[in-house]
Tab-separated table of C-alpha atoms in Angstrom:
chain	number	residue	atom	x	y	z
A	1	MET	CA	8.653	17.899	5.508
A	2	PRO	CA	9.585	20.434	2.837
A	3	VAL	CA	6.502	20.104	1.264
A	4	THR	CA	5.519	23.690	0.164
A	5	HIS	CA	2.736	23.134	-2.784
A	6	LEU	CA	0.478	20.602	-2.115
A	7	ALA	CA	-2.579	20.889	-4.093
A	8	GLY	CA	-6.171	20.085	-3.208
A	9	ALA	CA	-8.687	21.481	-5.586
A	10	LEU	CA	-12.205	20.014	-5.780
A	11	CYS	CA	-13.195	16.890	-7.584
A	12	HIS	CA	-16.290	17.009	-10.108
A	13	PRO	CA	-18.074	13.998	-11.335
A	14	THR	CA	-17.742	12.333	-14.878
A	15	ASP	CA	-18.866	9.535	-16.128
A	16	CYS	CA	-14.953	8.454	-17.263
A	17	THR	CA	-11.723	8.083	-15.604
A	18	LEU	CA	-8.338	8.878	-16.938
A	19	ARG	CA	-4.968	7.037	-16.763
A	20	ALA	CA	-1.434	8.330	-17.883
A	21	SER	CA	0.367	7.096	-20.905
A	22	ASN	CA	3.635	8.715	-22.056
A	23	SER	CA	2.665	11.920	-20.386
A	24	GLN	CA	-0.538	12.154	-22.108
A	25	HIS	CA	-3.925	11.712	-20.513
A	26	ILE	CA	-6.282	9.203	-22.092
A	27	ALA	CA	-10.165	8.790	-21.399
A	28	THR	CA	-11.088	5.302	-20.656
A	29	ARG	CA	-14.939	4.611	-20.335
A	30	PHE	CA	-16.393	1.535	-18.184
A	31	ASN	CA	-19.786	0.778	-18.137
A	32	GLU	CA	-21.523	-1.055	-15.098
A	33	HIS	CA	-20.197	-4.541	-15.899
A	34	SER	CA	-16.369	-3.363	-17.002
A	35	SER	CA	-14.753	-5.225	-14.310
A	36	VAL	CA	-16.705	-8.329	-14.078
A	37	SER	CA	-14.808	-11.452	-14.871
A	38	HIS	CA	-17.306	-13.706	-13.605
A	39	THR	CA	-20.861	-12.304	-14.093
A	40	ARG	CA	-22.335	-15.475	-11.742
A	41	ASP	CA	-20.198	-13.820	-8.843
A	42	LEU	CA	-22.549	-11.561	-7.272
A	43	ASP	CA	-19.449	-9.867	-4.917
A	44	ARG	CA	-18.657	-9.476	-8.883
A	45	VAL	CA	-21.470	-7.782	-10.032
A	46	GLN	CA	-21.761	-5.767	-7.003
A	47	VAL	CA	-18.270	-4.307	-7.018
A	48	ALA	CA	-18.194	-3.210	-10.468
A	49	GLU	CA	-22.045	-1.411	-9.869
A	50	ARG	CA	-19.983	0.922	-7.775
A	51	TRP	CA	-18.277	2.221	-10.945
A	52	SER	CA	-21.208	3.524	-12.043
A	53	ARG	CA	-19.896	7.322	-10.852
A	54	ILE	CA	-16.136	7.987	-11.302
A	55	LYS	CA	-14.439	11.319	-10.116
A	56	GLU	CA	-12.059	13.135	-12.285
A	57	CYS	CA	-9.449	14.789	-9.413
A	58	ASN	CA	-7.466	17.666	-9.811
A	59	TYR	CA	-4.800	16.965	-7.125
A	60	VAL	CA	-1.341	17.362	-8.412
A	61	PRO	CA	1.357	15.412	-6.799
A	62	VAL	CA	4.248	16.989	-5.444
A	63	LYS	CA	7.449	15.582	-5.208
A	64	VAL	CA	9.149	15.500	-2.143
A	65	ALA	CA	12.516	13.597	-2.750
A	66	ASN	CA	14.470	12.398	-5.129
A	67	THR	CA	14.821	8.926	-3.839
A	68	ARG	CA	15.278	6.733	-6.865
A	69	ALA	CA	13.891	4.094	-5.272
A	70	ASP	CA	14.358	0.640	-7.718
A	71	LEU	CA	11.259	-0.758	-5.389
A	72	GLY	CA	9.948	1.514	-3.260
A	73	GLU	CA	7.489	0.371	-0.651
A	74	SER	CA	6.051	0.279	3.174
A	75	LEU	CA	5.596	4.147	3.516
A	76	VAL	CA	5.544	4.911	7.701
A	77	TRP	CA	4.790	8.375	9.160
A	78	ASP	CA	6.832	8.649	12.710
A	79	GLU	CA	4.795	12.090	14.301
A	80	ARG	CA	7.513	12.181	17.201
A	81	SER	CA	10.294	12.396	15.031
A	82	GLY	CA	8.664	13.816	12.093
A	83	VAL	CA	10.552	10.883	9.712
A	84	LEU	CA	9.232	9.391	6.777
A	85	TYR	CA	10.156	6.047	6.548
A	86	PHE	CA	10.207	3.669	3.421
A	87	VAL	CA	11.935	0.815	2.188
A	88	ASP	CA	13.420	-0.214	-1.215
A	89	ILE	CA	12.798	-4.068	-1.620
A	90	SER	CA	15.271	-5.035	-4.046
A	91	GLY	CA	17.343	-2.412	-2.714
A	92	GLY	CA	17.515	-4.222	0.768
A	93	ARG	CA	17.026	-0.532	2.265
A	94	ILE	CA	15.305	1.354	5.119
A	95	ASN	CA	15.411	4.600	4.364
A	96	GLY	CA	14.511	7.932	6.560
A	97	LEU	CA	13.198	11.168	4.800
A	98	THR	CA	13.978	13.784	7.597
A	99	PRO	CA	12.111	17.035	8.208
A	100	ASP	CA	14.858	18.789	6.218
A	101	GLY	CA	14.285	17.083	3.224
A	102	GLU	CA	17.347	14.847	3.636
A	103	VAL	CA	16.903	11.162	2.847
A	104	ASP	CA	19.026	8.738	5.446
A	105	CYS	CA	19.875	5.009	4.679
A	106	LEU	CA	19.162	3.665	8.144
A	107	TYR	CA	19.684	-0.078	7.220
A	108	GLU	CA	21.201	-1.790	4.149
A	109	SER	CA	20.746	-5.713	3.628
A	110	ALA	CA	21.522	-8.167	1.058
A	111	ALA	CA	18.232	-9.381	1.624
A	112	ARG	CA	14.783	-8.556	0.298
A	113	ILE	CA	13.040	-6.030	3.040
A	114	GLY	CA	9.570	-6.063	2.213
A	115	ALA	CA	7.712	-4.210	5.133
A	116	LEU	CA	7.651	-2.198	7.703
A	117	ALA	CA	5.683	-0.610	10.691
A	118	LEU	CA	6.546	1.414	14.360
A	119	THR	CA	6.966	-0.021	17.227
A	120	ASP	CA	5.414	1.564	20.588
A	121	ARG	CA	9.291	2.187	21.730
A	122	GLY	CA	9.834	3.937	18.420
A	123	ASN	CA	11.805	1.747	16.896
A	124	LEU	CA	11.145	-0.428	13.404
A	125	ILE	CA	9.245	-4.090	12.865
A	126	PHE	CA	10.882	-4.898	9.171
A	127	THR	CA	11.114	-7.821	7.002
A	128	GLU	CA	13.847	-9.667	5.731
A	129	ASP	CA	13.320	-12.122	3.017
A	130	ALA	CA	10.688	-14.768	4.640
A	131	SER	CA	11.377	-13.519	8.791
A	132	VAL	CA	10.581	-10.960	10.557
A	133	ALA	CA	13.095	-8.586	12.821
A	134	ILE	CA	13.035	-5.696	15.018
A	135	PHE	CA	15.711	-2.682	14.224
A	136	ASP	CA	16.778	-0.476	17.009
A	137	VAL	CA	16.733	2.573	15.647
A	138	PRO	CA	18.859	5.092	18.237
A	139	THR	CA	21.520	2.229	17.777
A	140	ARG	CA	20.662	0.866	14.137
A	141	LYS	CA	21.219	-2.139	15.005
A	142	VAL	CA	18.897	-5.488	14.535
A	143	SER	CA	17.757	-6.638	17.781
A	144	GLN	CA	15.280	-9.375	17.434
A	145	HIS	CA	15.222	-11.461	14.592
A	146	SER	CA	12.469	-14.421	13.870
A	147	ALA	CA	12.929	-17.538	12.079
A	148	SER	CA	12.118	-18.230	8.224
A	149	VAL	CA	8.670	-19.384	7.438
A	150	HIS	CA	9.659	-20.722	4.675
A	151	PRO	CA	12.508	-22.590	3.321
A	152	ARG	CA	12.643	-21.280	-0.737
A	153	SER	CA	14.401	-18.478	-1.271
A	154	THR	CA	11.588	-17.235	-4.105
A	155	TYR	CA	9.264	-16.558	-1.356
A	156	ARG	CA	9.415	-13.045	0.995
A	157	PHE	CA	7.482	-10.895	2.889
A	158	ASN	CA	5.413	-8.187	0.757
A	159	ASP	CA	3.593	-5.121	2.645
A	160	GLY	CA	2.586	-5.709	6.097
A	161	ALA	CA	1.109	-3.372	8.823
A	162	CYS	CA	0.030	-3.223	12.550
A	163	ASP	CA	-3.224	-4.349	13.965
A	164	PRO	CA	-4.988	-2.573	16.680
A	165	GLN	CA	-4.016	-4.917	19.439
A	166	GLY	CA	-0.061	-4.018	18.092
A	167	ARG	CA	0.204	-7.263	16.469
A	168	PHE	CA	1.805	-7.158	13.100
A	169	VAL	CA	0.583	-8.655	10.035
A	170	THR	CA	2.480	-8.882	6.317
A	171	GLY	CA	1.559	-10.940	3.472
A	172	LEU	CA	3.898	-13.479	2.317
A	173	MET	CA	4.498	-13.875	-1.454
A	174	ASP	CA	6.481	-16.204	-3.988
A	175	GLU	CA	7.961	-13.800	-6.728
A	176	ALA	CA	8.128	-16.845	-9.010
A	177	LEU	CA	4.683	-16.305	-9.014
A	178	SER	CA	3.817	-19.576	-7.978
A	179	ASP	CA	-0.759	-20.207	-8.308
A	180	ASN	CA	-2.190	-18.843	-4.855
A	181	THR	CA	0.412	-20.068	-2.202
A	182	GLY	CA	0.942	-16.411	-0.757
A	183	ALA	CA	-1.173	-16.165	2.938
A	184	LEU	CA	-0.945	-13.284	5.690
A	185	PHE	CA	0.970	-13.752	8.957
A	186	ARG	CA	0.764	-12.447	12.318
A	187	PHE	CA	3.638	-12.056	14.613
A	188	ASP	CA	3.276	-11.285	18.177
A	189	TRP	CA	5.539	-9.621	20.561
A	190	GLN	CA	7.836	-12.870	20.386
A	191	LEU	CA	7.648	-13.142	16.412
A	192	SER	CA	6.076	-16.417	16.829
A	193	ASP	CA	3.756	-16.409	13.979
A	194	GLN	CA	0.857	-17.681	12.408
A	195	VAL	CA	-1.374	-17.665	9.184
A	196	ILE	CA	-4.385	-15.997	9.299
A	197	HIS	CA	-5.234	-16.298	5.535
A	198	ASP	CA	-4.200	-18.003	2.580
A	199	ASP	CA	-4.817	-19.124	-0.965
A	200	MET	CA	-3.580	-15.992	-2.104
A	201	GLY	CA	-1.664	-14.761	-5.244
A	202	LEU	CA	0.163	-11.764	-4.480
A	203	PRO	CA	-0.605	-9.816	-0.925
A	204	THR	CA	0.162	-6.338	-0.339
A	205	GLY	CA	-1.685	-3.721	1.032
A	206	LEU	CA	-3.208	-3.616	4.855
A	207	ALA	CA	-5.549	-1.234	6.494
A	208	TRP	CA	-7.846	-1.516	9.537
A	209	SER	CA	-11.202	0.352	10.154
A	210	HIS	CA	-11.365	3.207	12.607
A	211	ASP	CA	-12.935	0.902	15.207
A	212	GLY	CA	-10.238	-2.088	14.367
A	213	HIS	CA	-13.116	-4.395	13.794
A	214	THR	CA	-12.886	-4.562	9.795
A	215	VAL	CA	-9.497	-5.255	7.749
A	216	TYR	CA	-8.814	-4.438	4.242
A	217	PHE	CA	-6.115	-6.224	2.500
A	218	VAL	CA	-5.123	-6.519	-1.283
A	219	ASP	CA	-4.514	-9.393	-3.702
A	220	SER	CA	-2.620	-7.481	-6.304
A	221	ALA	CA	-2.346	-10.748	-8.504
A	222	ALA	CA	-6.365	-10.954	-8.470
A	223	ARG	CA	-6.601	-7.396	-8.997
A	224	ALA	CA	-8.974	-7.375	-5.859
A	225	ILE	CA	-9.370	-5.444	-2.516
A	226	TYR	CA	-10.791	-7.483	-0.005
A	227	ARG	CA	-12.734	-6.931	3.307
A	228	ALA	CA	-13.190	-9.285	6.254
A	229	GLU	CA	-14.065	-8.869	9.974
A	230	TYR	CA	-10.918	-8.776	12.281
A	231	LEU	CA	-11.690	-10.857	15.479
A	232	ILE	CA	-9.951	-9.228	18.428
A	233	GLU	CA	-8.093	-12.667	19.271
A	234	GLY	CA	-6.199	-11.848	15.349
A	235	ARG	CA	-8.408	-14.333	12.827
A	236	LEU	CA	-10.445	-13.234	9.893
A	237	GLY	CA	-14.343	-13.452	9.620
A	238	ALA	CA	-15.903	-13.972	6.496
A	239	VAL	CA	-14.004	-12.645	3.702
A	240	THR	CA	-15.980	-10.172	1.091
A	241	LEU	CA	-14.884	-8.358	-2.344
A	242	PHE	CA	-14.454	-5.169	-1.616
A	243	ALA	CA	-13.041	-3.789	-4.923
A	244	GLU	CA	-11.761	-5.076	-7.797
A	245	THR	CA	-10.077	-3.007	-10.520
A	246	PRO	CA	-10.014	-3.267	-14.714
A	247	ALA	CA	-6.856	-4.353	-16.024
A	248	GLU	CA	-6.034	-1.215	-17.590
A	249	LEU	CA	-5.919	0.250	-14.458
A	250	GLY	CA	-2.981	-2.048	-13.225
A	251	ARG	CA	-2.872	-3.638	-9.973
A	252	PRO	CA	-3.908	-2.407	-6.755
A	253	ASP	CA	-0.659	-2.048	-4.255
A	254	GLY	CA	-0.618	-0.596	-1.032
A	255	LEU	CA	-3.447	1.435	0.791
A	256	ALA	CA	-4.022	4.425	3.389
A	257	LEU	CA	-7.138	4.998	5.358
A	258	ASP	CA	-8.649	8.487	5.635
A	259	ARG	CA	-10.369	10.214	8.446
A	260	GLU	CA	-14.109	9.329	6.490
A	261	GLY	CA	-13.357	5.628	5.645
A	262	GLY	CA	-11.994	6.331	2.910
A	263	LEU	CA	-9.707	3.662	1.235
A	264	TRP	CA	-6.947	5.007	-0.794
A	265	VAL	CA	-5.040	2.410	-3.134
A	266	CYS	CA	-2.042	2.726	-5.323
A	267	GLN	CA	-2.646	1.499	-8.766
A	268	TYR	CA	0.670	-0.187	-10.286
A	269	HIS	CA	1.233	0.081	-13.661
A	270	GLY	CA	-1.885	2.373	-13.553
A	271	SER	CA	-0.236	5.691	-12.931
A	272	CYS	CA	-2.574	6.552	-10.649
A	273	LEU	CA	-4.451	6.091	-6.900
A	274	LEU	CA	-7.806	5.597	-6.485
A	275	ARG	CA	-10.017	6.465	-3.353
A	276	TYR	CA	-13.052	4.183	-2.213
A	277	ASP	CA	-15.735	5.054	0.151
A	278	ARG	CA	-16.406	2.683	2.959
A	279	HIS	CA	-19.125	0.942	0.721
A	280	GLY	CA	-16.374	0.497	-1.796
A	281	TYR	CA	-17.935	3.372	-3.961
A	282	LEU	CA	-15.378	4.750	-6.129
A	283	THR	CA	-15.433	8.542	-5.516
A	284	ASP	CA	-11.641	9.915	-6.397
A	285	GLN	CA	-8.742	9.353	-9.109
A	286	VAL	CA	-5.428	10.978	-8.449
A	287	LEU	CA	-3.101	10.672	-11.830
A	288	MET	CA	0.330	10.283	-11.281
A	289	PRO	CA	3.581	11.503	-13.246
A	290	VAL	CA	5.247	7.857	-13.157
A	291	PRO	CA	3.499	4.611	-14.120
A	292	CYS	CA	3.967	2.456	-10.695
A	293	PRO	CA	3.064	3.966	-7.582
A	294	THR	CA	3.210	1.718	-4.505
A	295	SER	CA	2.599	2.533	-1.146
A	296	CYS	CA	0.428	5.814	0.238
A	297	CYS	CA	0.210	6.905	4.053
A	298	PHE	CA	-0.780	9.944	5.988
A	299	GLY	CA	1.613	11.892	7.846
A	300	GLY	CA	2.888	15.650	8.199
A	301	PRO	CA	1.084	18.360	10.219
A	302	GLY	CA	-2.420	17.241	11.379
A	303	MET	CA	-1.687	14.308	9.291
A	304	ASN	CA	-3.232	15.882	6.207
A	305	THR	CA	-0.663	15.183	3.758
A	306	LEU	CA	-0.668	11.652	1.559
A	307	TYR	CA	2.685	10.475	0.758
A	308	ILE	CA	3.200	8.317	-2.238
A	309	SER	CA	6.225	6.169	-2.989
A	310	THR	CA	6.822	4.711	-6.690
A	311	ALA	CA	9.006	2.052	-8.506
A	312	ARG	CA	11.092	1.760	-11.507
A	313	TYR	CA	11.558	-1.917	-11.079
A	314	ASP	CA	11.951	-3.792	-13.884
A	315	MET	CA	11.657	-0.795	-16.521
A	316	THR	CA	13.630	-0.295	-19.894
A	317	PRO	CA	15.980	2.558	-20.580
A	318	GLU	CA	13.092	3.697	-22.997
A	319	ASP	CA	10.859	3.866	-19.861
A	320	LEU	CA	12.952	5.501	-17.713
A	321	HIS	CA	13.923	8.043	-20.476
A	322	HIS	CA	10.273	8.955	-20.339
A	323	TYR	CA	9.609	8.691	-16.795
A	324	PRO	CA	13.378	9.911	-15.158
A	325	ASP	CA	11.290	10.329	-11.966
A	326	ALA	CA	10.232	7.151	-11.319
A	327	GLY	CA	10.722	5.647	-8.058
A	328	ASP	CA	10.801	8.776	-6.382
A	329	LEU	CA	8.374	10.275	-3.066
A	330	TYR	CA	5.376	12.385	-4.067
A	331	ALA	CA	2.701	13.802	-2.200
A	332	ILE	CA	-0.930	15.818	-2.151
A	333	ARG	CA	-3.285	16.837	0.180
A	334	PRO	CA	-6.730	15.422	0.312
A	335	GLU	CA	-9.851	17.361	1.548
A	336	THR	CA	-9.868	14.714	3.999
A	337	GLY	CA	-6.615	14.020	6.242
A	338	GLY	CA	-5.627	10.302	7.767
A	339	VAL	CA	-5.599	8.483	10.856
A	340	ALA	CA	-2.091	7.097	12.304
A	341	ARG	CA	-1.721	3.745	12.181
A	342	HIS	CA	-1.222	1.366	15.119
A	343	SER	CA	2.121	0.522	16.330
A	344	PHE	CA	3.949	-3.010	17.359
A	345	LYS	CA	3.717	-3.476	20.882
A	346	GLU	CA	7.575	-5.058	21.973
């Protein structure tokens, strides 16, 4: 990967966090209950208390590719080939960043491509509107396709990932933003689907703990990350609130897990990435040079680089004048590297 300069300076404690606005850093102070919207909800009170110590981090995001994606998403690192895959949802494309730094369009569709993951045969499983397909990388052809899970054209799958058993889990959302009609779907090797969680507004990022017993998932509309026991048969146990961010930091989007069990989350319209430890306490914040980071994943030698996709979707000409690099790919080098994601079993 053509990433030659990735900063990894130590973080220092502070009681305020920073967000980017028009290329300037604005200090925003949070009190103990700043993220509590329902004081009677014990989960939210406990999550709010975890914001008592916030670190301002000096990681400097480095641009690794000029992709100009309208809505970049679903970063996937392939250790065998050294290719970083990602999609442009509204552009309907699956792209690959090759080891020599070239961006290669592998597949283009009139449909919206939302989620992407590797298979155990080195192929890709991806979503196309409200269906799921297998993409054969050597021939660059779709080899298997599921039926659509919803008849309305406003519904599509968003982000997704594979569980420890090799099944594909992805979130269905309504672009018309109907109230809590989103859901998590699980697909087996035959691309047969089953709903495993519903009543969601805008499902996005997914990540599993190292032991596979816990799954983290995002409802971006609720500005919340949830945690649940993940049963071996692919069902969820009790769901609890893991983290909730205030509106001034945008909405949580894609997730990545590091080797310490820390959870990195992209804050869409928040110009930053946040890191929570395994207990849900905020430990780090990384300022981004663009407003809308969307997805992140670990990759590179030793899985020590955190790659970050961004978007320019729905930005005005004035916005793009201030942030011409919106939609490009970035990377940082955190102190703690990541773990490889699970693959789909074909």
